[in-house]
Amino acid sequence: MIFIFGRKRAKIKKAFDHVGSCTSCNSIGVQFEIFRDYYHLFWIPIFPVGDKETEGRCTQCGKPNNYNPRAKHFESVTRTPIYLYAGVLFFLILIGSLVVGNINTQKEKALFIADPKAGDVYLMRKDVNDSTYYFFLRVARIQSDTVIVYPNVFQYFGFITKMDDQDHFIAQEFYYTKNELSELLEKGEINSVERDYGDYKGFNRIVDLKVDSVK
């Protein structure tokens, strides 16, 4: 992918001085234009750089008048427009959204673990020596404080959000208490909890060991 990155100059204000005189023709009236450099990515401003600069021209003869003492005054009272910080603002908004989204996801996971439903799918994470693998558990049913789950067949050596097309759950029961599941969540061994998912994820494929058929 090609990134278009560079430095450009923006005119941030135009001002007229009806007091100062032109150093060339002595006419009263100078027009000032204030500029600010900025870095851009794909021509979108990221953040300003350097100091503001002022260019002055006589309103009568049009000749440069950059050494007028009023130039510094106009620079000092001119604020850098907020759009030149667009990249920084976008980055901060993005980070804020990710943080809020992660907080909401963690809250949702905790709620799903505290109140499990049949069909919930847990993405489990296991760290063994120097390797990490993932597998799924599907809630079959809940009996009082006990959650009965089915394991899947495959192990995945990378983060996943759905099953491989050849993978499925096995109707072999494993038992966890709700407290045990909460502890696994706190330890980070339950990576995510899926509920109200689509068929494309493969979580509805269950093989009954007794008849060896897919429900």
Short mmCIF file of C-alpha atoms in Angstrom, two decimals:
data_model
loop_
_atom_site.label_atom_id
_atom_site.label_comp_id
_atom_site.label_asym_id
_atom_site.label_seq_id
_atom_site.Cartn_x
_atom_site.Cartn_y
_atom_site.Cartn_z
CA MET A 1 0.00 0.00 0.00
CA ILE A 2 1.32 3.42 -0.97
CA PHE A 3 1.17 6.13 1.71
CA ILE A 4 1.03 9.72 0.54
CA PHE A 5 2.70 11.66 3.31
CA GLY A 6 4.15 15.13 3.19
CA ARG A 7 4.28 18.69 4.39
CA LYS A 8 2.07 21.46 3.09
CA ARG A 9 1.25 25.06 3.89
CA ALA A 10 -2.17 26.43 4.78
CA LYS A 11 -3.41 29.99 4.80
CA ILE A 12 -5.15 30.29 8.13
CA LYS A 13 -6.15 33.95 8.16
CA LYS A 14 -6.32 37.13 6.09
CA ALA A 15 -6.18 40.48 7.89
CA PHE A 16 -6.09 44.15 6.91
CA ASP A 17 -4.14 46.83 8.70
CA HIS A 18 -5.57 50.28 8.09
CA VAL A 19 -2.93 51.97 10.24
CA GLY A 20 0.47 50.83 8.96
CA SER A 21 1.99 52.38 5.86
CA CYS A 22 3.69 50.76 2.88
CA THR A 23 7.50 50.97 2.92
CA SER A 24 7.52 51.34 -0.87
CA CYS A 25 4.80 53.88 -1.70
CA ASN A 26 3.91 55.16 1.79
CA SER A 27 0.23 54.40 1.18
CA ILE A 28 -1.89 53.51 4.19
CA GLY A 29 -3.21 49.97 4.22
CA VAL A 30 -1.50 46.60 4.28
CA GLN A 31 -3.04 43.17 3.73
CA PHE A 32 -1.57 40.35 5.80
CA GLU A 33 -1.90 36.63 5.14
CA ILE A 34 -0.94 34.26 7.95
CA PHE A 35 0.29 30.74 7.10
CA ARG A 36 1.04 27.57 9.04
CA ASP A 37 2.81 24.45 7.82
CA TYR A 38 1.35 21.03 8.58
CA TYR A 39 1.99 17.37 7.91
CA HIS A 40 -0.60 15.43 5.97
CA LEU A 41 -1.43 11.83 5.16
CA PHE A 42 -3.37 11.35 1.93
CA TRP A 43 -3.78 15.14 1.97
CA ILE A 44 -5.62 14.97 5.30
CA PRO A 45 -3.97 17.28 7.89
CA ILE A 46 -2.39 15.39 10.76
CA PHE A 47 -0.86 18.15 12.91
CA PRO A 48 0.70 21.61 12.41
CA VAL A 49 4.44 22.11 12.50
CA GLY A 50 6.75 25.09 12.84
CA ASP A 51 5.85 28.70 13.58
CA LYS A 52 3.21 30.83 11.95
CA GLU A 53 4.46 33.02 9.14
CA THR A 54 3.02 36.27 7.83
CA GLU A 55 3.20 37.77 4.37
CA GLY A 56 2.17 41.40 3.92
CA ARG A 57 1.40 43.34 0.76
CA CYS A 58 0.44 46.92 0.16
CA THR A 59 -3.21 47.26 -0.82
CA GLN A 60 -2.25 50.00 -3.29
CA CYS A 61 0.98 48.98 -5.06
CA GLY A 62 0.89 45.28 -4.17
CA LYS A 63 4.53 45.13 -3.16
CA PRO A 64 5.66 42.94 -0.24
CA ASN A 65 5.56 44.54 3.17
CA ASN A 66 6.77 41.72 5.39
CA TYR A 67 8.69 43.82 7.90
CA ASN A 68 5.74 45.82 9.13
CA PRO A 69 5.76 45.72 12.96
CA ARG A 70 2.05 44.92 12.89
CA ALA A 71 2.79 41.54 11.30
CA LYS A 72 3.82 39.98 14.61
CA HIS A 73 0.67 41.30 16.24
CA PHE A 74 -1.55 39.52 13.71
CA GLU A 75 0.47 36.32 14.12
CA SER A 76 0.02 36.39 17.89
CA VAL A 77 -3.76 36.88 17.77
CA THR A 78 -4.35 34.26 15.05
CA ARG A 79 -5.22 30.81 16.33
CA THR A 80 -4.26 27.69 14.45
CA PRO A 81 -7.52 26.23 13.08
CA ILE A 82 -8.63 22.96 14.61
CA TYR A 83 -8.83 21.18 11.25
CA LEU A 84 -5.02 21.15 11.09
CA TYR A 85 -5.18 18.75 14.05
CA ALA A 86 -7.60 16.41 12.22
CA GLY A 87 -5.21 13.45 12.27
CA VAL A 88 -4.48 13.81 15.98
CA LEU A 89 -8.17 14.22 16.80
CA PHE A 90 -9.09 11.17 14.70
CA PHE A 91 -6.42 9.12 16.46
CA LEU A 92 -7.64 10.19 19.91
CA ILE A 93 -11.26 9.45 18.98
CA LEU A 94 -10.23 6.05 17.62
CA ILE A 95 -8.29 5.18 20.78
CA GLY A 96 -11.20 6.37 22.93
CA SER A 97 -13.65 4.26 20.93
CA LEU A 98 -11.44 1.18 21.24
CA VAL A 99 -11.09 1.68 25.00
CA VAL A 100 -14.84 2.15 25.48
CA GLY A 101 -15.55 -0.81 23.20
CA ASN A 102 -13.16 -3.03 25.13
CA ILE A 103 -14.71 -1.99 28.46
CA ASN A 104 -18.19 -2.82 27.13
CA THR A 105 -16.95 -6.16 25.78
CA GLN A 106 -15.44 -7.08 29.14
CA LYS A 107 -18.69 -6.17 30.90
CA GLU A 108 -20.70 -8.23 28.41
CA LYS A 109 -18.44 -11.26 28.86
CA ALA A 110 -18.79 -11.05 32.64
CA LEU A 111 -22.59 -10.87 32.32
CA PHE A 112 -22.70 -13.86 29.95
CA ILE A 113 -20.51 -15.91 32.28
CA ALA A 114 -22.61 -14.99 35.33
CA ASP A 115 -25.85 -15.84 33.49
CA PRO A 116 -25.01 -18.57 30.94
CA LYS A 117 -27.47 -19.74 28.30
CA ALA A 118 -27.60 -22.97 26.34
CA GLY A 119 -25.81 -22.36 23.05
CA ASP A 120 -23.24 -19.91 24.43
CA VAL A 121 -19.80 -20.55 22.95
CA TYR A 122 -16.58 -19.84 24.82
CA LEU A 123 -13.30 -19.30 23.00
CA MET A 124 -10.74 -20.81 25.34
CA ARG A 125 -7.05 -19.90 25.41
CA LYS A 126 -4.31 -22.16 26.70
CA ASP A 127 -0.65 -21.24 27.12
CA VAL A 128 1.61 -24.30 27.14
CA ASN A 129 5.35 -23.73 27.40
CA ASP A 130 6.09 -21.19 24.65
CA SER A 131 2.99 -21.81 22.54
CA THR A 132 -0.62 -20.68 22.71
CA TYR A 133 -3.59 -22.52 21.27
CA TYR A 134 -7.34 -21.91 21.20
CA PHE A 135 -10.39 -24.16 21.26
CA PHE A 136 -14.13 -23.80 21.75
CA LEU A 137 -16.60 -24.92 24.41
CA ARG A 138 -20.35 -24.83 23.73
CA VAL A 139 -22.85 -24.68 26.60
CA ALA A 140 -25.16 -27.68 26.31
CA ARG A 141 -27.31 -26.99 29.35
CA ILE A 142 -27.27 -25.52 32.85
CA GLN A 143 -28.16 -27.43 35.99
CA SER A 144 -28.42 -25.16 39.01
CA ASP A 145 -24.87 -23.81 39.49
CA THR A 146 -23.29 -26.26 37.05
CA VAL A 147 -22.65 -25.50 33.39
CA ILE A 148 -22.36 -28.52 31.08
CA VAL A 149 -20.32 -27.88 27.94
CA TYR A 150 -19.29 -29.70 24.75
CA PRO A 151 -15.72 -29.37 23.40
CA ASN A 152 -14.81 -28.93 19.76
CA VAL A 153 -12.38 -31.19 17.89
CA PHE A 154 -9.70 -28.89 16.50
CA GLN A 155 -7.05 -26.83 18.23
CA TYR A 156 -6.17 -23.48 16.68
CA PHE A 157 -2.74 -21.93 16.97
CA GLY A 158 -3.94 -18.38 16.42
CA PHE A 159 -6.86 -16.16 17.39
CA ILE A 160 -10.09 -17.15 15.63
CA THR A 161 -13.73 -16.06 15.61
CA LYS A 162 -15.33 -19.05 13.87
CA MET A 163 -14.80 -22.75 13.35
CA ASP A 164 -12.96 -24.38 10.49
CA ASP A 165 -15.39 -25.94 8.00
CA GLN A 166 -14.26 -29.42 9.07
CA ASP A 167 -14.54 -28.73 12.79
CA HIS A 168 -17.51 -29.45 15.07
CA PHE A 169 -18.49 -29.97 18.69
CA ILE A 170 -18.61 -33.41 20.26
CA ALA A 171 -21.52 -34.33 22.54
CA GLN A 172 -19.13 -35.25 25.33
CA GLU A 173 -20.05 -33.54 28.57
CA PHE A 174 -17.65 -31.52 30.70
CA TYR A 175 -18.73 -29.78 33.88
CA TYR A 176 -17.88 -26.36 35.28
CA THR A 177 -19.38 -24.37 38.09
CA LYS A 178 -20.22 -20.74 37.42
CA ASN A 179 -17.50 -19.73 39.86
CA GLU A 180 -14.95 -21.80 37.95
CA LEU A 181 -15.95 -20.11 34.70
CA SER A 182 -15.63 -16.70 36.36
CA GLU A 183 -12.13 -17.62 37.52
CA LEU A 184 -11.19 -18.74 34.00
CA LEU A 185 -12.45 -15.41 32.68
CA GLU A 186 -10.37 -13.48 35.21
CA LYS A 187 -7.28 -15.51 34.30
CA GLY A 188 -7.80 -14.74 30.62
CA GLU A 189 -8.41 -18.38 29.70
CA ILE A 190 -11.88 -17.49 28.41
CA ASN A 191 -10.99 -15.15 25.59
CA SER A 192 -14.47 -14.37 24.30
CA VAL A 193 -18.11 -15.38 24.68
CA GLU A 194 -20.42 -15.74 21.67
CA ARG A 195 -24.20 -15.52 21.87
CA ASP A 196 -26.81 -14.97 19.13
CA TYR A 197 -24.30 -15.89 16.44
CA GLY A 198 -24.94 -16.83 12.82
CA ASP A 199 -24.71 -20.30 11.27
CA TYR A 200 -21.66 -19.23 9.26
CA LYS A 201 -19.55 -19.52 12.42
CA GLY A 202 -20.15 -23.27 12.56
CA PHE A 203 -21.12 -23.31 16.22
CA ASN A 204 -24.30 -25.32 15.55
CA ARG A 205 -22.42 -28.37 14.25
CA ILE A 206 -22.62 -31.03 16.98
CA VAL A 207 -21.68 -34.69 16.54
CA ASP A 208 -23.40 -37.24 18.78
CA LEU A 209 -20.82 -39.83 19.79
CA LYS A 210 -23.44 -42.55 20.10
CA VAL A 211 -24.80 -42.35 16.57
CA ASP A 212 -21.89 -40.49 14.97
CA SER A 213 -24.13 -38.06 13.14
CA VAL A 214 -24.35 -34.31 12.92
CA LYS A 215 -27.35 -32.72 14.60
#
